[in-house]
PDB file of C-alpha atoms and ligand atoms in Angstrom:
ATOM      1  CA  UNK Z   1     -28.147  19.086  -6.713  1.00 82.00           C
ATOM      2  CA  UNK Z   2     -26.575  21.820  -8.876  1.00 91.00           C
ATOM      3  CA  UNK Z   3     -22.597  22.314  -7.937  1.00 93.00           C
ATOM      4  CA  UNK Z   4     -20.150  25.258  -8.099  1.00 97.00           C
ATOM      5  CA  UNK Z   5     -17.034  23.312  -8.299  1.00 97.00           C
ATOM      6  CA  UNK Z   6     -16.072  20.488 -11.131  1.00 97.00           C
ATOM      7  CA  UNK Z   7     -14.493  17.451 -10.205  1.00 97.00           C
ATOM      8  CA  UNK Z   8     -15.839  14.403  -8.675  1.00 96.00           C
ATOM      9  CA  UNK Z   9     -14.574  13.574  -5.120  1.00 97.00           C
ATOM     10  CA  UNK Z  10     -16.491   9.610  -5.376  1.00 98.00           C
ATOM     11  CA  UNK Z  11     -14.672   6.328  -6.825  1.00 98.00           C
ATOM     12  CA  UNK Z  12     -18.332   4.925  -7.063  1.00 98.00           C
ATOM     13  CA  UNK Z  13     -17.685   1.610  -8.865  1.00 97.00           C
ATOM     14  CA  UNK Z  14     -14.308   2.388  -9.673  1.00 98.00           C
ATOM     15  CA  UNK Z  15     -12.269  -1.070 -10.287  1.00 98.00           C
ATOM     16  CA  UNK Z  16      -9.399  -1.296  -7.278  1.00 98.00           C
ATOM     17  CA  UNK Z  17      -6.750  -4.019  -6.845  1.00 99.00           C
ATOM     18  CA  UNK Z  18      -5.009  -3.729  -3.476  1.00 99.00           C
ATOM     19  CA  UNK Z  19      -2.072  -6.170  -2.481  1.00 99.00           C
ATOM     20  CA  UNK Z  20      -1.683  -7.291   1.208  1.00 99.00           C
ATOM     21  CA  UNK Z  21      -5.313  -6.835   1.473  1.00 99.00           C
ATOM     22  CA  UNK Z  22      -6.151  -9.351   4.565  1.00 99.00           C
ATOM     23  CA  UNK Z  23      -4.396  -7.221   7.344  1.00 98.00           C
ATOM     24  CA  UNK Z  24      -3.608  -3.857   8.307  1.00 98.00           C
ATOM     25  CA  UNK Z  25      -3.119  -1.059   6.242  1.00 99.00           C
ATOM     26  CA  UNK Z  26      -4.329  -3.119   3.284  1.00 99.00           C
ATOM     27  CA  UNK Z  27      -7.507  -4.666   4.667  1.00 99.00           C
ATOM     28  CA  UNK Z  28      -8.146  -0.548   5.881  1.00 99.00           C
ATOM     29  CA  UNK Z  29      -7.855   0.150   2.431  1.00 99.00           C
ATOM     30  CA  UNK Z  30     -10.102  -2.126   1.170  1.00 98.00           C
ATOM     31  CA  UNK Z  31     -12.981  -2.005   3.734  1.00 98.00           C
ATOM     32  CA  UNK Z  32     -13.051   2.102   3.362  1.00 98.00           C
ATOM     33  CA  UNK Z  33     -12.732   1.967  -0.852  1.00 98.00           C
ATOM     34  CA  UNK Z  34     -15.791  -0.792  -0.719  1.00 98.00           C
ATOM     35  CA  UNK Z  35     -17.460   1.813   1.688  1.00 98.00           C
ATOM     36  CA  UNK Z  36     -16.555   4.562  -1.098  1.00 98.00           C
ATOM     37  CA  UNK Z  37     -18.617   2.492  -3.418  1.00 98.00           C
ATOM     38  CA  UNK Z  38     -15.238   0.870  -5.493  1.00 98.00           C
ATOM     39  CA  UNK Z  39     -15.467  -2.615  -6.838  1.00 98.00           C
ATOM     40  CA  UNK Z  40     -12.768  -3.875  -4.491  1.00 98.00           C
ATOM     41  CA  UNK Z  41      -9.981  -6.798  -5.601  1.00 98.00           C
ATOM     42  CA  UNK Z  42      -8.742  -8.264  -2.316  1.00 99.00           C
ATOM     43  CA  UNK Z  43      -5.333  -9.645  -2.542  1.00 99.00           C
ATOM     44  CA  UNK Z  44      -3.078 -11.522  -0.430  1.00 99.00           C
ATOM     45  CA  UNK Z  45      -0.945 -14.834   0.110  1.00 99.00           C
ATOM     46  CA  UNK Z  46      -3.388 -16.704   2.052  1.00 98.00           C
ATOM     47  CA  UNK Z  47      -7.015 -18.443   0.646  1.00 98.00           C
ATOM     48  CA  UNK Z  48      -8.715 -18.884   3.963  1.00 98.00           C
ATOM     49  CA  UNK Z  49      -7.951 -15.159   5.397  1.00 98.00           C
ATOM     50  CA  UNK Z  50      -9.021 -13.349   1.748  1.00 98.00           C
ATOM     51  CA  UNK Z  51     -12.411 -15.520   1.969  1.00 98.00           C
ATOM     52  CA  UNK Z  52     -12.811 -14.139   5.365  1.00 98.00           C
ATOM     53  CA  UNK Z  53     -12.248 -10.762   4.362  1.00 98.00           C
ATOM     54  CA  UNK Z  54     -14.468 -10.948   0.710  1.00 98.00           C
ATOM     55  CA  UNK Z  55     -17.172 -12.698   3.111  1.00 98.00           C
ATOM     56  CA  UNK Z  56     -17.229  -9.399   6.089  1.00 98.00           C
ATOM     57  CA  UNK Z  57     -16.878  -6.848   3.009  1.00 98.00           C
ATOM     58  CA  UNK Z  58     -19.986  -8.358   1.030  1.00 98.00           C
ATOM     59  CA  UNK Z  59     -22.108  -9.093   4.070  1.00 98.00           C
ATOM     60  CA  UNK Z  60     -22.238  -5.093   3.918  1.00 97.00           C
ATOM     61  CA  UNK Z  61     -23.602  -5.351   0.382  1.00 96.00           C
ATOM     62  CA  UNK Z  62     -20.671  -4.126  -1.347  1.00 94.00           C
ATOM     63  CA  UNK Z  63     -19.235  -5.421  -4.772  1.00 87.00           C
ATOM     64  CA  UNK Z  64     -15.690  -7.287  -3.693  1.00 96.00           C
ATOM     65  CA  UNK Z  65     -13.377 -10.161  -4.719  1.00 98.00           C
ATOM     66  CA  UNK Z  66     -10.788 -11.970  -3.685  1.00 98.00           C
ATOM     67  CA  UNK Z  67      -7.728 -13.343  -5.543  1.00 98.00           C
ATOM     68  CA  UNK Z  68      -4.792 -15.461  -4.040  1.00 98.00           C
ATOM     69  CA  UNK Z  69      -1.606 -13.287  -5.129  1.00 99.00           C
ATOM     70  CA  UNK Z  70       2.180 -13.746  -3.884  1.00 99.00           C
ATOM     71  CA  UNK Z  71       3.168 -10.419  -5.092  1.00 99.00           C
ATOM     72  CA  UNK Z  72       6.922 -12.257  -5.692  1.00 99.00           C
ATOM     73  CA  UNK Z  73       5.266 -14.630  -8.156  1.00 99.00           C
ATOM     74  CA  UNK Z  74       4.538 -13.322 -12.115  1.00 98.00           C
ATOM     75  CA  UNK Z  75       2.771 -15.885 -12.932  1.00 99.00           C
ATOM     76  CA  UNK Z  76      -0.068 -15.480  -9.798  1.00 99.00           C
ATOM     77  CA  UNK Z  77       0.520 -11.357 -10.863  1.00 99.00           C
ATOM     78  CA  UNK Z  78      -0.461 -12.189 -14.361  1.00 98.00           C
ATOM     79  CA  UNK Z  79      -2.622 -13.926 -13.580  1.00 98.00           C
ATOM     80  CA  UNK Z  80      -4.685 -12.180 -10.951  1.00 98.00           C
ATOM     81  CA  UNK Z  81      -4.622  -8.770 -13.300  1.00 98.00           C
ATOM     82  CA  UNK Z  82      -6.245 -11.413 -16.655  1.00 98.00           C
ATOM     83  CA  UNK Z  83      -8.943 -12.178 -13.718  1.00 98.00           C
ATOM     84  CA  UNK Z  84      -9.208  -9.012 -12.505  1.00 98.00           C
ATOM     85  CA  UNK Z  85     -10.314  -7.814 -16.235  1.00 98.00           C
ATOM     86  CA  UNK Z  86     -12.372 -10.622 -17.185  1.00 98.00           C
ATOM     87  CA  UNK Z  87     -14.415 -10.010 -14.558  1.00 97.00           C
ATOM     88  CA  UNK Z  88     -14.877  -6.781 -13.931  1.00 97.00           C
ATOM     89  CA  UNK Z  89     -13.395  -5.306 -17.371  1.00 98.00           C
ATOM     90  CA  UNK Z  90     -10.124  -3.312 -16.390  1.00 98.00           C
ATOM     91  CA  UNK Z  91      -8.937  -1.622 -14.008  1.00 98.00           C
ATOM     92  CA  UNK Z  92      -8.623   1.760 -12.096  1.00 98.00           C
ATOM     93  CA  UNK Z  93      -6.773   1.899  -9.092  1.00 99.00           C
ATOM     94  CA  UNK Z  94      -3.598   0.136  -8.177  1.00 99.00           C
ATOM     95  CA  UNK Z  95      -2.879  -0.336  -4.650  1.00 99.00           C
ATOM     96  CA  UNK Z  96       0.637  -1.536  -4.015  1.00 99.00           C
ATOM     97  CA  UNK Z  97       0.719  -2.301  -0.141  1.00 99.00           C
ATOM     98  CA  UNK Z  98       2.010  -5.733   0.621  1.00 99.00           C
ATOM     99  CA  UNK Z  99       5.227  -5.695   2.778  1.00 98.00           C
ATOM    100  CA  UNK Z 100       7.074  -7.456   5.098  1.00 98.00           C
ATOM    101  CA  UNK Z 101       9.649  -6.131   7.530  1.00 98.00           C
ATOM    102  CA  UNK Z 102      13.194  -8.674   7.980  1.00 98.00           C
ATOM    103  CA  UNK Z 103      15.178  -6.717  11.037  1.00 98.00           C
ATOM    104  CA  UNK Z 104      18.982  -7.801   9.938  1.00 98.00           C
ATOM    105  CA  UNK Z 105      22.569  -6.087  10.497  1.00 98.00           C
ATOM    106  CA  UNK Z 106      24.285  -5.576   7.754  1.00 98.00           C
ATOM    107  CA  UNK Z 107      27.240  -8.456   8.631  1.00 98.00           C
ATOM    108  CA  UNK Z 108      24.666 -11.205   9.481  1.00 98.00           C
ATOM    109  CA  UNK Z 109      25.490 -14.207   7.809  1.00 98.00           C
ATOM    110  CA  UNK Z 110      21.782 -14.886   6.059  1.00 98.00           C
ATOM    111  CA  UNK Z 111      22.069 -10.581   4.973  1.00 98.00           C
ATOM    112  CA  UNK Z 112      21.953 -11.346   1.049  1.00 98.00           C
ATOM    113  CA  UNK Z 113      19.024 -13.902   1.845  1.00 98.00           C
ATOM    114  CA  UNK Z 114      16.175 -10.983   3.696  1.00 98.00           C
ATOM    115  CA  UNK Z 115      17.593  -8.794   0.722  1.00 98.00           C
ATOM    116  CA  UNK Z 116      16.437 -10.676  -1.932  1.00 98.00           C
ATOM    117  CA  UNK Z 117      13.176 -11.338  -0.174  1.00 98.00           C
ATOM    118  CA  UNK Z 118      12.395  -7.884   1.063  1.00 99.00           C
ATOM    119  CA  UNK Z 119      13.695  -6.609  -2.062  1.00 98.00           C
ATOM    120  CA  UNK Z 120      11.296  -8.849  -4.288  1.00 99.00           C
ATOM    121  CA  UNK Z 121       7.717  -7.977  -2.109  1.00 99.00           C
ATOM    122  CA  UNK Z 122       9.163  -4.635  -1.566  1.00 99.00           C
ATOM    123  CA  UNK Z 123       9.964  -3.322  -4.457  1.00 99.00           C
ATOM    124  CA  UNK Z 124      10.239  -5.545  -7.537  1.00 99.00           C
ATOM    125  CA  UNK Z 125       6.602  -6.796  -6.786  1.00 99.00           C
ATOM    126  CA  UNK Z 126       5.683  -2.941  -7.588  1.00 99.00           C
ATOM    127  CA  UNK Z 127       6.966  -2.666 -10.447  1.00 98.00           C
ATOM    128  CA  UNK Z 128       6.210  -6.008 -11.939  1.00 98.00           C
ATOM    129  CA  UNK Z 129       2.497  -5.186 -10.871  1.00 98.00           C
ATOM    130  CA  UNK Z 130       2.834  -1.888 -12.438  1.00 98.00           C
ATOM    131  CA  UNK Z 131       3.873  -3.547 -15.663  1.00 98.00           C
ATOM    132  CA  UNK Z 132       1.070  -5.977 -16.004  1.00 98.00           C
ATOM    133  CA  UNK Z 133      -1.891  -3.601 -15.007  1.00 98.00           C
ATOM    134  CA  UNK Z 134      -0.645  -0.365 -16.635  1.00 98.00           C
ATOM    135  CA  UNK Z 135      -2.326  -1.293 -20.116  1.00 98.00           C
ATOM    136  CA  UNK Z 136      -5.400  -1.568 -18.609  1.00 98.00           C
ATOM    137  CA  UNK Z 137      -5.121   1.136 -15.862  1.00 98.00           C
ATOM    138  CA  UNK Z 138      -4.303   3.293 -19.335  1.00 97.00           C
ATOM    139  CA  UNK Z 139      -7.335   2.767 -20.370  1.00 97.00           C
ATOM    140  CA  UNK Z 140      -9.590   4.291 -17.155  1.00 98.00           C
ATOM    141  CA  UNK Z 141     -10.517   7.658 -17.240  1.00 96.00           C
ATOM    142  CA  UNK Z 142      -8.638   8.425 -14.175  1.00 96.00           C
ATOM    143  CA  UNK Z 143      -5.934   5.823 -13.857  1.00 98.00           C
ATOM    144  CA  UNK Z 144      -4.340   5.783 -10.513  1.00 98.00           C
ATOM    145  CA  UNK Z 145      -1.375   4.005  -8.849  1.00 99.00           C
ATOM    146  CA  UNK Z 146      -0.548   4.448  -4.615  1.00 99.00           C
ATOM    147  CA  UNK Z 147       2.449   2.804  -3.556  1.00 99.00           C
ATOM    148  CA  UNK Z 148       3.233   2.303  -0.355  1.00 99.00           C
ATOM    149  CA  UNK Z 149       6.410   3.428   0.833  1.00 99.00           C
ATOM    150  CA  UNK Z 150       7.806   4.160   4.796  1.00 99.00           C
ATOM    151  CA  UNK Z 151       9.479   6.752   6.719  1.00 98.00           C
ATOM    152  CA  UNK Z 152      12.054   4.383   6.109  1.00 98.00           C
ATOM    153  CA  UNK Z 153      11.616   5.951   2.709  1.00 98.00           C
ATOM    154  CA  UNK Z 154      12.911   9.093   3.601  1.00 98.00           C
ATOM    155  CA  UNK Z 155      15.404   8.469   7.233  1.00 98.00           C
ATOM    156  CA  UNK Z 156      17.127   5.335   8.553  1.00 98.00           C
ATOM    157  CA  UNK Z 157      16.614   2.822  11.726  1.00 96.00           C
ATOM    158  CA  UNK Z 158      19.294   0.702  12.448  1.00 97.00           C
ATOM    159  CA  UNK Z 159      18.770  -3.614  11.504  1.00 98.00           C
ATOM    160  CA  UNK Z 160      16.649  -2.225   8.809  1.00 98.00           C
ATOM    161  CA  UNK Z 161      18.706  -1.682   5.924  1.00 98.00           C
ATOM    162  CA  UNK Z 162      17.481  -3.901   3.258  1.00 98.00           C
ATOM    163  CA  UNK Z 163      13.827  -2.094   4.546  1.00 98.00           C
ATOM    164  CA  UNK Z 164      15.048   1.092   4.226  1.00 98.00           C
ATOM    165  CA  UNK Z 165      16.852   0.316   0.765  1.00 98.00           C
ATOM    166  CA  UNK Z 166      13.744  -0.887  -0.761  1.00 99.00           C
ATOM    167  CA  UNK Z 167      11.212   1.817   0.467  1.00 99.00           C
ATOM    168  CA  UNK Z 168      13.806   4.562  -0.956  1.00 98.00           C
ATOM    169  CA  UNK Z 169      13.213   2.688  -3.905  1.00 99.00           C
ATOM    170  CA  UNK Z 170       9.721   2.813  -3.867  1.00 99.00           C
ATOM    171  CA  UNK Z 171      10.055   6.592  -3.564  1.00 99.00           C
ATOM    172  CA  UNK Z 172      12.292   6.239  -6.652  1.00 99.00           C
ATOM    173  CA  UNK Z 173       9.667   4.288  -8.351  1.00 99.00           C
ATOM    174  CA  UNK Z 174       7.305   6.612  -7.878  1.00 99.00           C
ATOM    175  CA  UNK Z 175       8.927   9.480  -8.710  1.00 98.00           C
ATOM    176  CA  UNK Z 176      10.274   8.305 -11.777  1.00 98.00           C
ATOM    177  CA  UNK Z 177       6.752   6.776 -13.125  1.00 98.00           C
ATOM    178  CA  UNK Z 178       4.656  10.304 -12.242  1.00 98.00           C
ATOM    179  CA  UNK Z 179       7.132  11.760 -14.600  1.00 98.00           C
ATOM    180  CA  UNK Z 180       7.197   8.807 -17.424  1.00 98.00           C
ATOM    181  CA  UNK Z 181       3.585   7.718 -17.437  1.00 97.00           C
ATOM    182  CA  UNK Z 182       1.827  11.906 -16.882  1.00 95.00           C
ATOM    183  CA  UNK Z 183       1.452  11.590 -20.541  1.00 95.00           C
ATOM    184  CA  UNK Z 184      -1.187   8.794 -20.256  1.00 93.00           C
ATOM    185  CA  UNK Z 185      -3.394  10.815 -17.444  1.00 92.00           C
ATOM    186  CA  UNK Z 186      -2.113   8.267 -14.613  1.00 97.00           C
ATOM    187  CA  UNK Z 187      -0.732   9.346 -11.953  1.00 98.00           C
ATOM    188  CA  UNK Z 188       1.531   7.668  -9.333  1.00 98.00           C
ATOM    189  CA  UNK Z 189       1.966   8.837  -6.052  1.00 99.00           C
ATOM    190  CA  UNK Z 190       3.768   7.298  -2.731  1.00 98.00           C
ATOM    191  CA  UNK Z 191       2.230   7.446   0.891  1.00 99.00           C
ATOM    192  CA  UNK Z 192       5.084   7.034   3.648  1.00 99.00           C
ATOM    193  CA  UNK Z 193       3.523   5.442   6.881  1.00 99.00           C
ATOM    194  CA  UNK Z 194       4.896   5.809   9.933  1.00 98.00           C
ATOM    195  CA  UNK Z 195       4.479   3.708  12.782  1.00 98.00           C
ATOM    196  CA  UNK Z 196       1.321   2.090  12.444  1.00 99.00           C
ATOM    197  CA  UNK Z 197      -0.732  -0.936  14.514  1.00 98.00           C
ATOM    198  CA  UNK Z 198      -0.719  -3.201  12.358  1.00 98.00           C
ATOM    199  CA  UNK Z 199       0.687  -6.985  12.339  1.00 98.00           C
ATOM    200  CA  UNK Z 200       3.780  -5.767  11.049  1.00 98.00           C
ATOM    201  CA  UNK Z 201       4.188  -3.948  14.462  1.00 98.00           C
ATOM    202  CA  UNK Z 202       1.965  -5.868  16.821  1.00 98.00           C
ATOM    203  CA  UNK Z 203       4.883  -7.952  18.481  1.00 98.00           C
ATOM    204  CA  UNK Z 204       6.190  -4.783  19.601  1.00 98.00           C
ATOM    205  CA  UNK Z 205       5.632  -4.285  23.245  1.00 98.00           C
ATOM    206  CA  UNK Z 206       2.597  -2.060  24.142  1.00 98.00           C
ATOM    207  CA  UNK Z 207       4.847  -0.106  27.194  1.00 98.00           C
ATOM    208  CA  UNK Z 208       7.384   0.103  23.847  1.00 98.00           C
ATOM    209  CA  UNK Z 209       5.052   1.657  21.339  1.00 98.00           C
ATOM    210  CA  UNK Z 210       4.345   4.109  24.048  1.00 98.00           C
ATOM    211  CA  UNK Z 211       7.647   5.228  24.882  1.00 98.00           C
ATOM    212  CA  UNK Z 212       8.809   5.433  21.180  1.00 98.00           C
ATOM    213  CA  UNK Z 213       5.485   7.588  20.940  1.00 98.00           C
ATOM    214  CA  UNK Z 214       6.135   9.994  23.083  1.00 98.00           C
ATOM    215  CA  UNK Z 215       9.818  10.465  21.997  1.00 98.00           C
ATOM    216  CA  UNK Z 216       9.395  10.527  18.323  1.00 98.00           C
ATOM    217  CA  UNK Z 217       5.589  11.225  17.739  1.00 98.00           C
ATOM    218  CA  UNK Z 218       4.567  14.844  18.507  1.00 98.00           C
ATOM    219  CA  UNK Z 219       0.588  13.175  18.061  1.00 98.00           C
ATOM    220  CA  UNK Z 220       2.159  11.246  20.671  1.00 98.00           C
ATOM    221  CA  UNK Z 221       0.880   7.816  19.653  1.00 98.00           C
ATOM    222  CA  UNK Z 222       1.163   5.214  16.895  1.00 98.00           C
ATOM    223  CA  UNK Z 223      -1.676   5.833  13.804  1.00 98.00           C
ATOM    224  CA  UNK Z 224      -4.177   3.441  12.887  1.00 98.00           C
ATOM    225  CA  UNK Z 225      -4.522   1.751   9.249  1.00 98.00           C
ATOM    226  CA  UNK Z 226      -7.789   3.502   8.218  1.00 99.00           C
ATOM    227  CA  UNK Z 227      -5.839   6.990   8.739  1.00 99.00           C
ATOM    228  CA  UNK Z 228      -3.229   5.716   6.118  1.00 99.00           C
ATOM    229  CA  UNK Z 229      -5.899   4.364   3.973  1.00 99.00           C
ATOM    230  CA  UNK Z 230      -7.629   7.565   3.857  1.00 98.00           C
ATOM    231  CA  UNK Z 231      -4.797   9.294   2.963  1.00 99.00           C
ATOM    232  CA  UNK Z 232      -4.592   6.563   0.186  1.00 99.00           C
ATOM    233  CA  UNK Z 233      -8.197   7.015  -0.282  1.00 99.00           C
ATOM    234  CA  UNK Z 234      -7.115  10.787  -1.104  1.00 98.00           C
ATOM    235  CA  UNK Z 235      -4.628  10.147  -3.716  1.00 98.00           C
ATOM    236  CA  UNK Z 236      -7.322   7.723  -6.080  1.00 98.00           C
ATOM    237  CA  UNK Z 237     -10.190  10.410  -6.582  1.00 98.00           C
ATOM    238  CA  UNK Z 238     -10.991  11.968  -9.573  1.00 98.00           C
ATOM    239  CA  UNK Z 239     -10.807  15.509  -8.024  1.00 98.00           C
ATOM    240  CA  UNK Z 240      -7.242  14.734  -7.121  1.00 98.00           C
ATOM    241  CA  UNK Z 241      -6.016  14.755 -11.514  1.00 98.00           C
ATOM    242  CA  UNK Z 242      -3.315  17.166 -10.500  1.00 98.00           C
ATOM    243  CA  UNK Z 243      -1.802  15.357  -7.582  1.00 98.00           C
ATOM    244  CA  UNK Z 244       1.425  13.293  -9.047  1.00 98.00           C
ATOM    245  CA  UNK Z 245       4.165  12.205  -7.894  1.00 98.00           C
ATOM    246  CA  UNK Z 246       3.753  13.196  -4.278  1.00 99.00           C
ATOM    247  CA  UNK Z 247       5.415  11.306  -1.424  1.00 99.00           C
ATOM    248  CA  UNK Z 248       2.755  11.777   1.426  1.00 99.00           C
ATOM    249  CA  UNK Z 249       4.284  11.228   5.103  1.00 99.00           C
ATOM    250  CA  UNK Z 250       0.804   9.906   7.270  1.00 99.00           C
ATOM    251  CA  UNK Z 251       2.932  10.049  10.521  1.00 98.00           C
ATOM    252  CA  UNK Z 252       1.132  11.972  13.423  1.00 98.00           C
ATOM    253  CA  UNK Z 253       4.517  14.478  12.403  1.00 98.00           C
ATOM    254  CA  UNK Z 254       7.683  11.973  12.982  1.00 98.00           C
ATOM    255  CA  UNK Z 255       9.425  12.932   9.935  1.00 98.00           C
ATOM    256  CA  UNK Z 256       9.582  16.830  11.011  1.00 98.00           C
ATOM    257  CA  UNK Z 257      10.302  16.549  14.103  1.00 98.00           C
ATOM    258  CA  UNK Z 258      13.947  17.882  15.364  1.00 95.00           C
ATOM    259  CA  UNK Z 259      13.888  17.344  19.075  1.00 91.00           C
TER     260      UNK Z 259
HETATM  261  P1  NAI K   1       0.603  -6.244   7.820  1.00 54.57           P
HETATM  262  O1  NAI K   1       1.613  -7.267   8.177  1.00 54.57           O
HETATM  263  O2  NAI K   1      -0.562  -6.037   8.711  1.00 54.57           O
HETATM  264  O3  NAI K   1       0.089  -6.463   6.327  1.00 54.57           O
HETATM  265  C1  NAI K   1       0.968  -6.802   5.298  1.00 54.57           C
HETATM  266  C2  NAI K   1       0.227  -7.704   4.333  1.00 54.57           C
HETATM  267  O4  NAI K   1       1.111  -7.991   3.225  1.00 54.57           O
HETATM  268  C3  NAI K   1      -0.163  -9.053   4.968  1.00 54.57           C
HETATM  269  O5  NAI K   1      -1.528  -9.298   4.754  1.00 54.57           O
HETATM  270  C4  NAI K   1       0.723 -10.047   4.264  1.00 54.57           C
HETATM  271  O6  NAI K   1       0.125 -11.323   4.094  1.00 54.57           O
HETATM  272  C5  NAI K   1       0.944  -9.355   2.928  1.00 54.57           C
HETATM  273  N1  NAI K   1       2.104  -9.912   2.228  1.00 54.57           N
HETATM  274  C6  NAI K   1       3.336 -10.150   2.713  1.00 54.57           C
HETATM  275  N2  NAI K   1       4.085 -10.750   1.776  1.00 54.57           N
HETATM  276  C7  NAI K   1       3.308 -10.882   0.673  1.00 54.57           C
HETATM  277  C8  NAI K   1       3.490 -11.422  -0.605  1.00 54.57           C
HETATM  278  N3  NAI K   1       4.649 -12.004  -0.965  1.00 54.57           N
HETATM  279  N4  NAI K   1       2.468 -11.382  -1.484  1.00 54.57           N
HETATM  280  C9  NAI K   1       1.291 -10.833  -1.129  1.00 54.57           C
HETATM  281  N5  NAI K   1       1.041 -10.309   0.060  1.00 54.57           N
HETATM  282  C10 NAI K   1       2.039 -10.336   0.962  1.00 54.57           C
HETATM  283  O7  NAI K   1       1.468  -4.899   7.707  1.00 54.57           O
HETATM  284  P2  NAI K   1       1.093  -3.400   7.328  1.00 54.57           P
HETATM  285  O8  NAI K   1       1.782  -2.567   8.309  1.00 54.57           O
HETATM  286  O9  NAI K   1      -0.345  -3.202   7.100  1.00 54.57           O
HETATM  287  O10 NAI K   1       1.897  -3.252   5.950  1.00 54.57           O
HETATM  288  C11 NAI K   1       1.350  -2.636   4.802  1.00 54.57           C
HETATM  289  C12 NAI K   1       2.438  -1.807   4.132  1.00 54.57           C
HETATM  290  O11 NAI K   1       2.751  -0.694   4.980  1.00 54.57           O
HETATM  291  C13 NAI K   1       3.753  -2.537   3.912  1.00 54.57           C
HETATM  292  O12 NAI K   1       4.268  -2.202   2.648  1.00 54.57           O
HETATM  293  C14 NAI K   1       4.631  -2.010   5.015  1.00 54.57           C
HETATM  294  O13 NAI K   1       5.999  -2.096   4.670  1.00 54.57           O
HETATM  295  C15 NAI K   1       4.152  -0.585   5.104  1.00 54.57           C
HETATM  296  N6  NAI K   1       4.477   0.126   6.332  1.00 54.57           N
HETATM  297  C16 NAI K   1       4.048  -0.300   7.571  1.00 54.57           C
HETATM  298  C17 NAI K   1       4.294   0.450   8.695  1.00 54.57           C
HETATM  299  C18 NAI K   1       3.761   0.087  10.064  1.00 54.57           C
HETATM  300  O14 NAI K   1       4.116   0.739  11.051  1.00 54.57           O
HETATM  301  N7  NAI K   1       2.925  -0.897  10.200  1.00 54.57           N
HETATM  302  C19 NAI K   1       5.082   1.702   8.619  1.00 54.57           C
HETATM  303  C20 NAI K   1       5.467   2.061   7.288  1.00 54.57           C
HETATM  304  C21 NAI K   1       5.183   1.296   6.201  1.00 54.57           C
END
């Protein structure tokens, strides 16, 4: 059909690694880019959950793989990009989603311990992913790297500093990379969940989700992973080439809200 406008709003067989893959946000990610036609990587720590996952997401008839990847590990990074390649001959998208969450005051006697680890799938995971894929997300016509930050990215909770530390730094990351790597066509740009069911928050109580809800939410409820990974979703088409270095809040509103 003849168009008016110019840019492509499909990532039809575009190449897509996404970390954290197997659960929440990540496995929303990858179910809805296999939908959008991508050629969907799925990534995670553990063999038997990223068969499940590969297994549900080709039973649809879509083109998806899985790799075992500790995001903390270089060698299993290295690794899983030189796979990645060989199989499917580069890469497009970079999804940087795994995460954990290590509640902690700052005077707790194990503090430096859930720094290091939050710190390492946090934040130094991103970057080391970055590093490895970047020659070959260089080479795609329209390169694109989402990392996912928080709310804690841009405000505080208490017991949550190393969390909060680390997502700022994501923002950081972000920022800094949209400005260094423009040159090359890339573009990096940050999504800032807020709360989420996911199984990062599914121990919280349901009567508690509520009540925070209400308080802090003017939708008035938590948000569910496919409406963060369509914001993702968003960031990785073609039509968005201008969009860099934009830290998206996908929050029902928290961040605004005064009282
Ligand atoms: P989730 O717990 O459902 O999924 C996180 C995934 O990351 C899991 O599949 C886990 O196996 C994986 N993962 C953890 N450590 C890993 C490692 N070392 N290597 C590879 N994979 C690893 O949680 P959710 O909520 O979907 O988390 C996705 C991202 O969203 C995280 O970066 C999280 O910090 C962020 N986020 C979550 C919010 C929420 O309310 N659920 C709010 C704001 C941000």
């Amino acid at each position: 059909m003849k168009k008016l406008s110019e840019l492509s709003r499909s990532i039809d067989n575009k190449i897509a690694l996404i970390t954290g893959a197997t659960s929440g946000m990540g496995l929303a990610t990858a179910k809805l880019f296999s939908d959008q036609g991508a050629q969907v990587i799925v990534t995670d720590l553990n063999e038997d959950k990223i068969n499940e996952v590969v297994k549900e997401i080709s039973s649809y008839g879509k083109k998806c793989y899985g790799i075992k990847l500790d995001v903390t590990n270089l060698d299993e990074i290295k690794s899983a990009v030189a796979e990645t390649v060989k199989l499917f001959g580069g890469i497009d998208i970079l999804i940087n989603n795994a995460g954990i969450s290590i509640p902690t005051l700052i005077n707790d006697e194990n503090y430096e311990e859930y720094w290091d680890k939050t710190f390492n799938v946090l934040l130094k995971a991103q970057v080391q992913l970055i590093r490895e894929a970047l020659p070959f997300i260089q080479k795609s016509e329209s390169g694109r790297i989402v990392n996912i930050s928080s709310t804690e990215g841009l405000g505080a909770t208490p017991r949550q500093s190393p969390y909060t530390s680390a997502k700022h730094g994501v923002i950081g990351l972000t920022k800094s990379l949209a400005v260094e790597l423009g040159s090359s066509g890339i573009t990096v740009n940050c999504i800032c969940p807020g709360p989420i069911r996911t199984g990062m928050t599914e121990k919280i109580p349901e009567e508690d989700k509520k009540l925070y809800a209400k308080r802090r939410v003017p939708l008035k409820r938590y948000g569910e992973p496919e409406e963060v990974a369509q914001a993702t979703l968003n960031f990785c088409l073609p039509s968005s080439s201008f969009i860099n270095g934009a830290v998206l809040p996908v929050d029902g509103g928290l961040t605004i809200k005064r009282a």
